[in-house]
Amino acid sequence: MKVREIVRKYEGKRENLLQILHEIQDDCSQNYISKENIDLLSEEIGIPVSDITGTASFYSMFSFKPRGKYIIRVCASPPCHIMGSETIFEVISRELQVQKGETTTDGLFTLEETSCLGVCSVAPAVMINDTVYGHLTGEKIKNIIEQIKKKEGK
């Protein structure tokens, strides 16, 4: 879907800006909001570029730089931290050969840290795209990553 179609779908209303931004980002194969799309959105909806950028930059779910097909968000909330999220982060980093904020060379995975996923009862947890995985161990997260790689033929 293109920016104009997305804006039309939401009737160009400012109160729908977050939904519009989500759809623009989801429509991009590299999971980000480009400068060109922000400029076009500004024209279409009549909101200054600075307002759009300010709104999107407030939320950790939006990105202004290209990311992988699978975005792995490791929860760093106190409950997840206590239950071992730092170890989970290290295992993922080692498995994928990336650091926080980086994307694998094949463009498949981006590793991010998030302050809270709101799933404390299953700590430590990660979210891969829209799916939450909890009660993780190093072995469990390795298996999850391997399953995704197999699905993608890697």
PDB file of N, CA and C in Angstrom, residues 28-132:
ATOM      1  N   CYS A  28       6.571  -1.142   4.377  1.00  0.00           N
ATOM      2  CA  CYS A  28       7.959  -1.096   3.901  1.00  0.00           C
ATOM      3  C   CYS A  28       8.641  -2.442   4.181  1.00  0.00           C
ATOM      4  N   SER A  29       9.248  -3.027   3.177  1.00  0.00           N
ATOM      5  CA  SER A  29       9.898  -4.327   3.347  1.00  0.00           C
ATOM      6  C   SER A  29      11.057  -4.275   4.330  1.00  0.00           C
ATOM      7  N   GLN A  30      11.566  -3.088   4.606  1.00  0.00           N
ATOM      8  CA  GLN A  30      12.680  -2.950   5.541  1.00  0.00           C
ATOM      9  C   GLN A  30      12.239  -2.389   6.894  1.00  0.00           C
ATOM     10  N   ASN A  31      10.945  -2.427   7.160  1.00  0.00           N
ATOM     11  CA  ASN A  31      10.412  -2.080   8.488  1.00  0.00           C
ATOM     12  C   ASN A  31      10.869  -0.729   9.027  1.00  0.00           C
ATOM     13  N   TYR A  32      10.768   0.291   8.206  1.00  0.00           N
ATOM     14  CA  TYR A  32      11.102   1.630   8.695  1.00  0.00           C
ATOM     15  C   TYR A  32      10.278   2.680   7.960  1.00  0.00           C
ATOM     16  N   ILE A  33      10.352   3.912   8.471  1.00  0.00           N
ATOM     17  CA  ILE A  33       9.651   5.039   7.858  1.00  0.00           C
ATOM     18  C   ILE A  33      10.705   5.932   7.216  1.00  0.00           C
ATOM     19  N   SER A  34      10.692   6.003   5.905  1.00  0.00           N
ATOM     20  CA  SER A  34      11.711   6.775   5.190  1.00  0.00           C
ATOM     21  C   SER A  34      11.413   8.275   5.242  1.00  0.00           C
ATOM     22  N   LYS A  35      12.446   9.056   4.998  1.00  0.00           N
ATOM     23  CA  LYS A  35      12.312  10.513   4.924  1.00  0.00           C
ATOM     24  C   LYS A  35      11.326  10.882   3.816  1.00  0.00           C
ATOM     25  N   GLU A  36      11.397  10.175   2.707  1.00  0.00           N
ATOM     26  CA  GLU A  36      10.491  10.445   1.583  1.00  0.00           C
ATOM     27  C   GLU A  36       9.032  10.222   1.991  1.00  0.00           C
ATOM     28  N   ASN A  37       8.785   9.145   2.741  1.00  0.00           N
ATOM     29  CA  ASN A  37       7.420   8.871   3.182  1.00  0.00           C
ATOM     30  C   ASN A  37       6.941   9.888   4.214  1.00  0.00           C
ATOM     31  N   ILE A  38       7.836  10.366   5.050  1.00  0.00           N
ATOM     32  CA  ILE A  38       7.466  11.409   6.017  1.00  0.00           C
ATOM     33  C   ILE A  38       7.106  12.692   5.278  1.00  0.00           C
ATOM     34  N   ASP A  39       7.918  13.044   4.283  1.00  0.00           N
ATOM     35  CA  ASP A  39       7.639  14.246   3.499  1.00  0.00           C
ATOM     36  C   ASP A  39       6.293  14.143   2.786  1.00  0.00           C
ATOM     37  N   LEU A  40       6.030  12.995   2.180  1.00  0.00           N
ATOM     38  CA  LEU A  40       4.769  12.782   1.470  1.00  0.00           C
ATOM     39  C   LEU A  40       3.591  12.793   2.454  1.00  0.00           C
ATOM     40  N   LEU A  41       3.759  12.160   3.600  1.00  0.00           N
ATOM     41  CA  LEU A  41       2.715  12.159   4.622  1.00  0.00           C
ATOM     42  C   LEU A  41       2.413  13.581   5.077  1.00  0.00           C
ATOM     43  N   SER A  42       3.447  14.376   5.255  1.00  0.00           N
ATOM     44  CA  SER A  42       3.279  15.769   5.655  1.00  0.00           C
ATOM     45  C   SER A  42       2.427  16.531   4.637  1.00  0.00           C
ATOM     46  N   GLU A  43       2.726  16.341   3.362  1.00  0.00           N
ATOM     47  CA  GLU A  43       1.949  16.989   2.292  1.00  0.00           C
ATOM     48  C   GLU A  43       0.497  16.518   2.304  1.00  0.00           C
ATOM     49  N   GLU A  44       0.318  15.209   2.416  1.00  0.00           N
ATOM     50  CA  GLU A  44      -1.012  14.608   2.308  1.00  0.00           C
ATOM     51  C   GLU A  44      -1.936  14.950   3.472  1.00  0.00           C
ATOM     52  N   ILE A  45      -1.362  15.015   4.669  1.00  0.00           N
ATOM     53  CA  ILE A  45      -2.203  15.157   5.861  1.00  0.00           C
ATOM     54  C   ILE A  45      -2.144  16.579   6.442  1.00  0.00           C
ATOM     55  N   GLY A  46      -1.180  17.385   5.943  1.00  0.00           N
ATOM     56  CA  GLY A  46      -1.078  18.767   6.393  1.00  0.00           C
ATOM     57  C   GLY A  46      -0.489  18.934   7.786  1.00  0.00           C
ATOM     58  N   ILE A  47       0.401  18.027   8.163  1.00  0.00           N
ATOM     59  CA  ILE A  47       1.097  18.116   9.454  1.00  0.00           C
ATOM     60  C   ILE A  47       2.563  18.386   9.153  1.00  0.00           C
ATOM     61  N   PRO A  48       3.185  19.332   9.866  1.00  0.00           N
ATOM     62  CA  PRO A  48       4.601  19.601   9.617  1.00  0.00           C
ATOM     63  C   PRO A  48       5.472  18.356   9.807  1.00  0.00           C
ATOM     64  N   VAL A  49       6.512  18.255   9.006  1.00  0.00           N
ATOM     65  CA  VAL A  49       7.460  17.140   9.091  1.00  0.00           C
ATOM     66  C   VAL A  49       7.980  17.002  10.520  1.00  0.00           C
ATOM     67  N   SER A  50       8.260  18.132  11.170  1.00  0.00           N
ATOM     68  CA  SER A  50       8.797  18.092  12.537  1.00  0.00           C
ATOM     69  C   SER A  50       7.811  17.448  13.514  1.00  0.00           C
ATOM     70  N   ASP A  51       6.525  17.660  13.323  1.00  0.00           N
ATOM     71  CA  ASP A  51       5.515  17.028  14.188  1.00  0.00           C
ATOM     72  C   ASP A  51       5.458  15.522  13.959  1.00  0.00           C
ATOM     73  N   ILE A  52       5.520  15.129  12.713  1.00  0.00           N
ATOM     74  CA  ILE A  52       5.478  13.696  12.386  1.00  0.00           C
ATOM     75  C   ILE A  52       6.725  13.010  12.936  1.00  0.00           C
ATOM     76  N   THR A  53       7.867  13.594  12.690  1.00  0.00           N
ATOM     77  CA  THR A  53       9.129  13.028  13.172  1.00  0.00           C
ATOM     78  C   THR A  53       9.157  12.991  14.697  1.00  0.00           C
ATOM     79  N   GLY A  54       8.705  14.059  15.325  1.00  0.00           N
ATOM     80  CA  GLY A  54       8.662  14.106  16.789  1.00  0.00           C
ATOM     81  C   GLY A  54       7.759  13.041  17.371  1.00  0.00           C
ATOM     82  N   THR A  55       6.616  12.840  16.758  1.00  0.00           N
ATOM     83  CA  THR A  55       5.677  11.816  17.227  1.00  0.00           C
ATOM     84  C   THR A  55       6.277  10.429  17.057  1.00  0.00           C
ATOM     85  N   ALA A  56       6.791  10.138  15.867  1.00  0.00           N
ATOM     86  CA  ALA A  56       7.340   8.806  15.597  1.00  0.00           C
ATOM     87  C   ALA A  56       8.569   8.518  16.459  1.00  0.00           C
ATOM     88  N   SER A  57       9.401   9.517  16.695  1.00  0.00           N
ATOM     89  CA  SER A  57      10.627   9.282  17.473  1.00  0.00           C
ATOM     90  C   SER A  57      10.346   9.042  18.951  1.00  0.00           C
ATOM     91  N   PHE A  58       9.167   9.427  19.424  1.00  0.00           N
ATOM     92  CA  PHE A  58       8.797   9.206  20.820  1.00  0.00           C
ATOM     93  C   PHE A  58       8.594   7.718  21.111  1.00  0.00           C
ATOM     94  N   TYR A  59       8.134   6.969  20.118  1.00  0.00           N
ATOM     95  CA  TYR A  59       7.791   5.557  20.296  1.00  0.00           C
ATOM     96  C   TYR A  59       8.902   4.643  19.784  1.00  0.00           C
ATOM     97  N   SER A  60       9.288   3.678  20.606  1.00  0.00           N
ATOM     98  CA  SER A  60      10.383   2.778  20.236  1.00  0.00           C
ATOM     99  C   SER A  60      10.009   1.813  19.115  1.00  0.00           C
ATOM    100  N   MET A  61       8.733   1.669  18.820  1.00  0.00           N
ATOM    101  CA  MET A  61       8.317   0.735  17.775  1.00  0.00           C
ATOM    102  C   MET A  61       8.547   1.290  16.356  1.00  0.00           C
ATOM    103  N   PHE A  62       8.805   2.594  16.254  1.00  0.00           N
ATOM    104  CA  PHE A  62       9.054   3.188  14.944  1.00  0.00           C
ATOM    105  C   PHE A  62      10.550   3.334  14.714  1.00  0.00           C
ATOM    106  N   SER A  63      10.939   3.232  13.454  1.00  0.00           N
ATOM    107  CA  SER A  63      12.342   3.382  13.103  1.00  0.00           C
ATOM    108  C   SER A  63      12.469   4.268  11.866  1.00  0.00           C
ATOM    109  N   PHE A  64      13.550   5.042  11.838  1.00  0.00           N
ATOM    110  CA  PHE A  64      13.855   5.890  10.683  1.00  0.00           C
ATOM    111  C   PHE A  64      14.979   5.300   9.846  1.00  0.00           C
ATOM    112  N   LYS A  65      15.454   4.114  10.237  1.00  0.00           N
ATOM    113  CA  LYS A  65      16.496   3.465   9.447  1.00  0.00           C
ATOM    114  C   LYS A  65      16.051   2.046   9.118  1.00  0.00           C
ATOM    115  N   PRO A  66      16.511   1.526   7.979  1.00  0.00           N
ATOM    116  CA  PRO A  66      16.108   0.186   7.556  1.00  0.00           C
ATOM    117  C   PRO A  66      16.427  -0.868   8.622  1.00  0.00           C
ATOM    118  N   ARG A  67      15.508  -1.821   8.742  1.00  0.00           N
ATOM    119  CA  ARG A  67      15.681  -2.917   9.694  1.00  0.00           C
ATOM    120  C   ARG A  67      15.401  -4.238   8.996  1.00  0.00           C
ATOM    121  N   GLY A  68      15.622  -5.309   9.720  1.00  0.00           N
ATOM    122  CA  GLY A  68      15.424  -6.642   9.171  1.00  0.00           C
ATOM    123  C   GLY A  68      13.962  -7.019   9.039  1.00  0.00           C
ATOM    124  N   LYS A  69      13.739  -8.137   8.371  1.00  0.00           N
ATOM    125  CA  LYS A  69      12.388  -8.663   8.206  1.00  0.00           C
ATOM    126  C   LYS A  69      11.814  -9.070   9.558  1.00  0.00           C
ATOM    127  N   TYR A  70      12.681  -9.567  10.438  1.00  0.00           N
ATOM    128  CA  TYR A  70      12.265  -9.968  11.788  1.00  0.00           C
ATOM    129  C   TYR A  70      12.942  -9.048  12.796  1.00  0.00           C
ATOM    130  N   ILE A  71      12.133  -8.342  13.550  1.00  0.00           N
ATOM    131  CA  ILE A  71      12.650  -7.430  14.566  1.00  0.00           C
ATOM    132  C   ILE A  71      12.525  -8.135  15.911  1.00  0.00           C
ATOM    133  N   ILE A  72      13.668  -8.387  16.515  1.00  0.00           N
ATOM    134  CA  ILE A  72      13.703  -9.059  17.814  1.00  0.00           C
ATOM    135  C   ILE A  72      13.868  -7.984  18.876  1.00  0.00           C
ATOM    136  N   ARG A  73      12.845  -7.840  19.720  1.00  0.00           N
ATOM    137  CA  ARG A  73      12.883  -6.862  20.812  1.00  0.00           C
ATOM    138  C   ARG A  73      13.036  -7.620  22.118  1.00  0.00           C
ATOM    139  N   VAL A  74      14.155  -7.396  22.783  1.00  0.00           N
ATOM    140  CA  VAL A  74      14.413  -8.044  24.066  1.00  0.00           C
ATOM    141  C   VAL A  74      13.942  -7.114  25.177  1.00  0.00           C
ATOM    142  N   CYS A  75      13.079  -7.633  26.039  1.00  0.00           N
ATOM    143  CA  CYS A  75      12.539  -6.835  27.136  1.00  0.00           C
ATOM    144  C   CYS A  75      13.613  -6.623  28.196  1.00  0.00           C
ATOM    145  N   ALA A  76      13.797  -5.381  28.605  1.00  0.00           N
ATOM    146  CA  ALA A  76      14.789  -5.039  29.620  1.00  0.00           C
ATOM    147  C   ALA A  76      14.140  -4.517  30.899  1.00  0.00           C
ATOM    148  N   SER A  77      12.853  -4.794  31.081  1.00  0.00           N
ATOM    149  CA  SER A  77      12.155  -4.351  32.295  1.00  0.00           C
ATOM    150  C   SER A  77      12.792  -5.019  33.511  1.00  0.00           C
ATOM    151  N   PRO A  78      12.593  -4.464  34.713  1.00  0.00           N
ATOM    152  CA  PRO A  78      13.164  -5.100  35.909  1.00  0.00           C
ATOM    153  C   PRO A  78      12.809  -6.586  36.061  1.00  0.00           C
ATOM    154  N   PRO A  79      11.544  -6.989  35.895  1.00  0.00           N
ATOM    155  CA  PRO A  79      11.256  -8.429  36.031  1.00  0.00           C
ATOM    156  C   PRO A  79      12.021  -9.280  35.004  1.00  0.00           C
ATOM    157  N   CYS A  80      12.070  -8.840  33.757  1.00  0.00           N
ATOM    158  CA  CYS A  80      12.801  -9.601  32.738  1.00  0.00           C
ATOM    159  C   CYS A  80      14.297  -9.599  33.041  1.00  0.00           C
ATOM    160  N   HIS A  81      14.805  -8.456  33.471  1.00  0.00           N
ATOM    161  CA  HIS A  81      16.229  -8.374  33.808  1.00  0.00           C
ATOM    162  C   HIS A  81      16.575  -9.354  34.930  1.00  0.00           C
ATOM    163  N   ILE A  82      15.773  -9.370  35.971  1.00  0.00           N
ATOM    164  CA  ILE A  82      16.002 -10.267  37.113  1.00  0.00           C
ATOM    165  C   ILE A  82      15.950 -11.726  36.666  1.00  0.00           C
ATOM    166  N   MET A  83      15.069 -12.019  35.706  1.00  0.00           N
ATOM    167  CA  MET A  83      14.890 -13.396  35.245  1.00  0.00           C
ATOM    168  C   MET A  83      15.865 -13.795  34.119  1.00  0.00           C
ATOM    169  N   GLY A  84      16.756 -12.881  33.723  1.00  0.00           N
ATOM    170  CA  GLY A  84      17.812 -13.258  32.793  1.00  0.00           C
ATOM    171  C   GLY A  84      17.763 -12.705  31.392  1.00  0.00           C
ATOM    172  N   SER A  85      17.090 -11.578  31.186  1.00  0.00           N
ATOM    173  CA  SER A  85      17.012 -11.030  29.826  1.00  0.00           C
ATOM    174  C   SER A  85      18.378 -10.634  29.272  1.00  0.00           C
ATOM    175  N   GLU A  86      19.294 -10.258  30.145  1.00  0.00           N
ATOM    176  CA  GLU A  86      20.631  -9.887  29.683  1.00  0.00           C
ATOM    177  C   GLU A  86      21.319 -11.094  29.027  1.00  0.00           C
ATOM    178  N   THR A  87      21.140 -12.260  29.620  1.00  0.00           N
ATOM    179  CA  THR A  87      21.699 -13.488  29.046  1.00  0.00           C
ATOM    180  C   THR A  87      21.039 -13.797  27.708  1.00  0.00           C
ATOM    181  N   ILE A  88      19.725 -13.626  27.631  1.00  0.00           N
ATOM    182  CA  ILE A  88      19.001 -13.861  26.383  1.00  0.00           C
ATOM    183  C   ILE A  88      19.526 -12.924  25.296  1.00  0.00           C
ATOM    184  N   PHE A  89      19.726 -11.672  25.666  1.00  0.00           N
ATOM    185  CA  PHE A  89      20.254 -10.682  24.718  1.00  0.00           C
ATOM    186  C   PHE A  89      21.627 -11.124  24.210  1.00  0.00           C
ATOM    187  N   GLU A  90      22.484 -11.570  25.116  1.00  0.00           N
ATOM    188  CA  GLU A  90      23.836 -12.008  24.739  1.00  0.00           C
ATOM    189  C   GLU A  90      23.796 -13.220  23.809  1.00  0.00           C
ATOM    190  N   VAL A  91      22.904 -14.164  24.085  1.00  0.00           N
ATOM    191  CA  VAL A  91      22.780 -15.351  23.237  1.00  0.00           C
ATOM    192  C   VAL A  91      22.345 -14.948  21.828  1.00  0.00           C
ATOM    193  N   ILE A  92      21.342 -14.094  21.744  1.00  0.00           N
ATOM    194  CA  ILE A  92      20.862 -13.641  20.428  1.00  0.00           C
ATOM    195  C   ILE A  92      21.972 -12.900  19.692  1.00  0.00           C
ATOM    196  N   SER A  93      22.643 -12.018  20.393  1.00  0.00           N
ATOM    197  CA  SER A  93      23.723 -11.239  19.798  1.00  0.00           C
ATOM    198  C   SER A  93      24.811 -12.154  19.236  1.00  0.00           C
ATOM    199  N   ARG A  94      25.175 -13.156  20.002  1.00  0.00           N
ATOM    200  CA  ARG A  94      26.199 -14.113  19.570  1.00  0.00           C
ATOM    201  C   ARG A  94      25.703 -14.955  18.379  1.00  0.00           C
ATOM    202  N   GLU A  95      24.467 -15.428  18.466  1.00  0.00           N
ATOM    203  CA  GLU A  95      23.901 -16.265  17.394  1.00  0.00           C
ATOM    204  C   GLU A  95      23.809 -15.519  16.072  1.00  0.00           C
ATOM    205  N   LEU A  96      23.423 -14.258  16.144  1.00  0.00           N
ATOM    206  CA  LEU A  96      23.198 -13.476  14.922  1.00  0.00           C
ATOM    207  C   LEU A  96      24.387 -12.604  14.519  1.00  0.00           C
ATOM    208  N   GLN A  97      25.391 -12.524  15.412  1.00  0.00           N
ATOM    209  CA  GLN A  97      26.574 -11.699  15.146  1.00  0.00           C
ATOM    210  C   GLN A  97      26.210 -10.230  14.957  1.00  0.00           C
ATOM    211  N   VAL A  98      25.317  -9.719  15.825  1.00  0.00           N
ATOM    212  CA  VAL A  98      24.929  -8.310  15.792  1.00  0.00           C
ATOM    213  C   VAL A  98      24.876  -7.775  17.224  1.00  0.00           C
ATOM    214  N   GLN A  99      24.952  -6.474  17.329  1.00  0.00           N
ATOM    215  CA  GLN A  99      24.796  -5.783  18.607  1.00  0.00           C
ATOM    216  C   GLN A  99      23.452  -5.062  18.602  1.00  0.00           C
ATOM    217  N   LYS A 100      23.123  -4.452  19.725  1.00  0.00           N
ATOM    218  CA  LYS A 100      21.863  -3.715  19.846  1.00  0.00           C
ATOM    219  C   LYS A 100      21.735  -2.681  18.736  1.00  0.00           C
ATOM    220  N   GLY A 101      20.583  -2.706  18.051  1.00  0.00           N
ATOM    221  CA  GLY A 101      20.302  -1.745  16.995  1.00  0.00           C
ATOM    222  C   GLY A 101      20.835  -2.139  15.635  1.00  0.00           C
ATOM    223  N   GLU A 102      21.519  -3.268  15.564  1.00  0.00           N
ATOM    224  CA  GLU A 102      22.101  -3.691  14.288  1.00  0.00           C
ATOM    225  C   GLU A 102      21.218  -4.716  13.582  1.00  0.00           C
ATOM    226  N   THR A 103      21.429  -4.828  12.271  1.00  0.00           N
ATOM    227  CA  THR A 103      20.720  -5.772  11.426  1.00  0.00           C
ATOM    228  C   THR A 103      21.725  -6.759  10.858  1.00  0.00           C
ATOM    229  N   THR A 104      21.318  -8.014  10.769  1.00  0.00           N
ATOM    230  CA  THR A 104      22.203  -9.036  10.210  1.00  0.00           C
ATOM    231  C   THR A 104      22.534  -8.696   8.754  1.00  0.00           C
ATOM    232  N   THR A 105      23.659  -9.181   8.300  1.00  0.00           N
ATOM    233  CA  THR A 105      24.110  -8.850   6.946  1.00  0.00           C
ATOM    234  C   THR A 105      23.146  -9.331   5.869  1.00  0.00           C
ATOM    235  N   ASP A 106      22.378 -10.392   6.176  1.00  0.00           N
ATOM    236  CA  ASP A 106      21.405 -10.884   5.193  1.00  0.00           C
ATOM    237  C   ASP A 106      20.079 -10.126   5.250  1.00  0.00           C
ATOM    238  N   GLY A 107      19.979  -9.154   6.161  1.00  0.00           N
ATOM    239  CA  GLY A 107      18.774  -8.338   6.268  1.00  0.00           C
ATOM    240  C   GLY A 107      17.597  -9.055   6.907  1.00  0.00           C
ATOM    241  N   LEU A 108      17.847 -10.189   7.537  1.00  0.00           N
ATOM    242  CA  LEU A 108      16.754 -10.981   8.092  1.00  0.00           C
ATOM    243  C   LEU A 108      16.351 -10.538   9.500  1.00  0.00           C
ATOM    244  N   PHE A 109      17.323 -10.222  10.350  1.00  0.00           N
ATOM    245  CA  PHE A 109      17.032  -9.897  11.747  1.00  0.00           C
ATOM    246  C   PHE A 109      17.611  -8.543  12.157  1.00  0.00           C
ATOM    247  N   THR A 110      16.855  -7.835  13.000  1.00  0.00           N
ATOM    248  CA  THR A 110      17.358  -6.649  13.685  1.00  0.00           C
ATOM    249  C   THR A 110      17.160  -6.894  15.164  1.00  0.00           C
ATOM    250  N   LEU A 111      18.184  -6.606  15.959  1.00  0.00           N
ATOM    251  CA  LEU A 111      18.140  -6.819  17.405  1.00  0.00           C
ATOM    252  C   LEU A 111      17.948  -5.481  18.105  1.00  0.00           C
ATOM    253  N   GLU A 112      16.901  -5.400  18.912  1.00  0.00           N
ATOM    254  CA  GLU A 112      16.607  -4.172  19.656  1.00  0.00           C
ATOM    255  C   GLU A 112      16.327  -4.511  21.109  1.00  0.00           C
ATOM    256  N   GLU A 113      16.459  -3.501  21.935  1.00  0.00           N
ATOM    257  CA  GLU A 113      16.098  -3.623  23.347  1.00  0.00           C
ATOM    258  C   GLU A 113      14.899  -2.724  23.578  1.00  0.00           C
ATOM    259  N   THR A 114      13.953  -3.182  24.376  1.00  0.00           N
ATOM    260  CA  THR A 114      12.790  -2.365  24.689  1.00  0.00           C
ATOM    261  C   THR A 114      12.624  -2.313  26.198  1.00  0.00           C
ATOM    262  N   SER A 115      12.061  -1.230  26.690  1.00  0.00           N
ATOM    263  CA  SER A 115      11.956  -1.047  28.135  1.00  0.00           C
ATOM    264  C   SER A 115      10.945  -1.983  28.773  1.00  0.00           C
ATOM    265  N   CYS A 116       9.876  -2.338  28.061  1.00  0.00           N
ATOM    266  CA  CYS A 116       8.885  -3.231  28.649  1.00  0.00           C
ATOM    267  C   CYS A 116       7.949  -3.751  27.565  1.00  0.00           C
ATOM    268  N   LEU A 117       7.682  -5.042  27.616  1.00  0.00           N
ATOM    269  CA  LEU A 117       6.709  -5.644  26.700  1.00  0.00           C
ATOM    270  C   LEU A 117       5.362  -5.859  27.377  1.00  0.00           C
ATOM    271  N   GLY A 118       5.326  -5.669  28.692  1.00  0.00           N
ATOM    272  CA  GLY A 118       4.069  -5.827  29.426  1.00  0.00           C
ATOM    273  C   GLY A 118       3.665  -7.281  29.634  1.00  0.00           C
ATOM    274  N   VAL A 119       4.635  -8.170  29.628  1.00  0.00           N
ATOM    275  CA  VAL A 119       4.351  -9.597  29.828  1.00  0.00           C
ATOM    276  C   VAL A 119       5.218 -10.151  30.964  1.00  0.00           C
ATOM    277  N   CYS A 120       5.216  -9.448  32.065  1.00  0.00           N
ATOM    278  CA  CYS A 120       6.089  -9.777  33.193  1.00  0.00           C
ATOM    279  C   CYS A 120       5.890 -11.206  33.709  1.00  0.00           C
ATOM    280  N   SER A 121       4.696 -11.732  33.563  1.00  0.00           N
ATOM    281  CA  SER A 121       4.424 -13.080  34.078  1.00  0.00           C
ATOM    282  C   SER A 121       5.164 -14.171  33.315  1.00  0.00           C
ATOM    283  N   VAL A 122       5.717 -13.851  32.142  1.00  0.00           N
ATOM    284  CA  VAL A 122       6.458 -14.853  31.371  1.00  0.00           C
ATOM    285  C   VAL A 122       7.922 -14.440  31.183  1.00  0.00           C
ATOM    286  N   ALA A 123       8.442 -13.635  32.089  1.00  0.00           N
ATOM    287  CA  ALA A 123       9.823 -13.158  32.005  1.00  0.00           C
ATOM    288  C   ALA A 123      10.806 -14.323  32.095  1.00  0.00           C
ATOM    289  N   PRO A 124      11.940 -14.197  31.389  1.00  0.00           N
ATOM    290  CA  PRO A 124      12.315 -13.166  30.427  1.00  0.00           C
ATOM    291  C   PRO A 124      11.616 -13.397  29.087  1.00  0.00           C
ATOM    292  N   ALA A 125      11.351 -12.302  28.405  1.00  0.00           N
ATOM    293  CA  ALA A 125      10.569 -12.375  27.179  1.00  0.00           C
ATOM    294  C   ALA A 125      11.195 -11.549  26.061  1.00  0.00           C
ATOM    295  N   VAL A 126      10.880 -11.958  24.838  1.00  0.00           N
ATOM    296  CA  VAL A 126      11.215 -11.178  23.651  1.00  0.00           C
ATOM    297  C   VAL A 126       9.978 -11.124  22.779  1.00  0.00           C
ATOM    298  N   MET A 127       9.940 -10.132  21.919  1.00  0.00           N
ATOM    299  CA  MET A 127       8.899 -10.040  20.909  1.00  0.00           C
ATOM    300  C   MET A 127       9.607 -10.077  19.564  1.00  0.00           C
ATOM    301  N   ILE A 128       9.180 -10.989  18.710  1.00  0.00           N
ATOM    302  CA  ILE A 128       9.715 -11.049  17.352  1.00  0.00           C
ATOM    303  C   ILE A 128       8.561 -10.670  16.436  1.00  0.00           C
ATOM    304  N   ASN A 129       8.697  -9.498  15.831  1.00  0.00           N
ATOM    305  CA  ASN A 129       7.606  -8.855  15.106  1.00  0.00           C
ATOM    306  C   ASN A 129       6.422  -8.734  16.062  1.00  0.00           C
ATOM    307  N   ASP A 130       5.323  -9.417  15.840  1.00  0.00           N
ATOM    308  CA  ASP A 130       4.167  -9.261  16.722  1.00  0.00           C
ATOM    309  C   ASP A 130       3.957 -10.438  17.669  1.00  0.00           C
ATOM    310  N   THR A 131       4.908 -11.369  17.718  1.00  0.00           N
ATOM    311  CA  THR A 131       4.759 -12.555  18.553  1.00  0.00           C
ATOM    312  C   THR A 131       5.653 -12.474  19.779  1.00  0.00           C
ATOM    313  N   VAL A 132       5.062 -12.738  20.949  1.00  0.00           N
ATOM    314  CA  VAL A 132       5.812 -12.722  22.204  1.00  0.00           C
ATOM    315  C   VAL A 132       6.228 -14.143  22.553  1.00  0.00           C
TER     316      VAL A 132
END
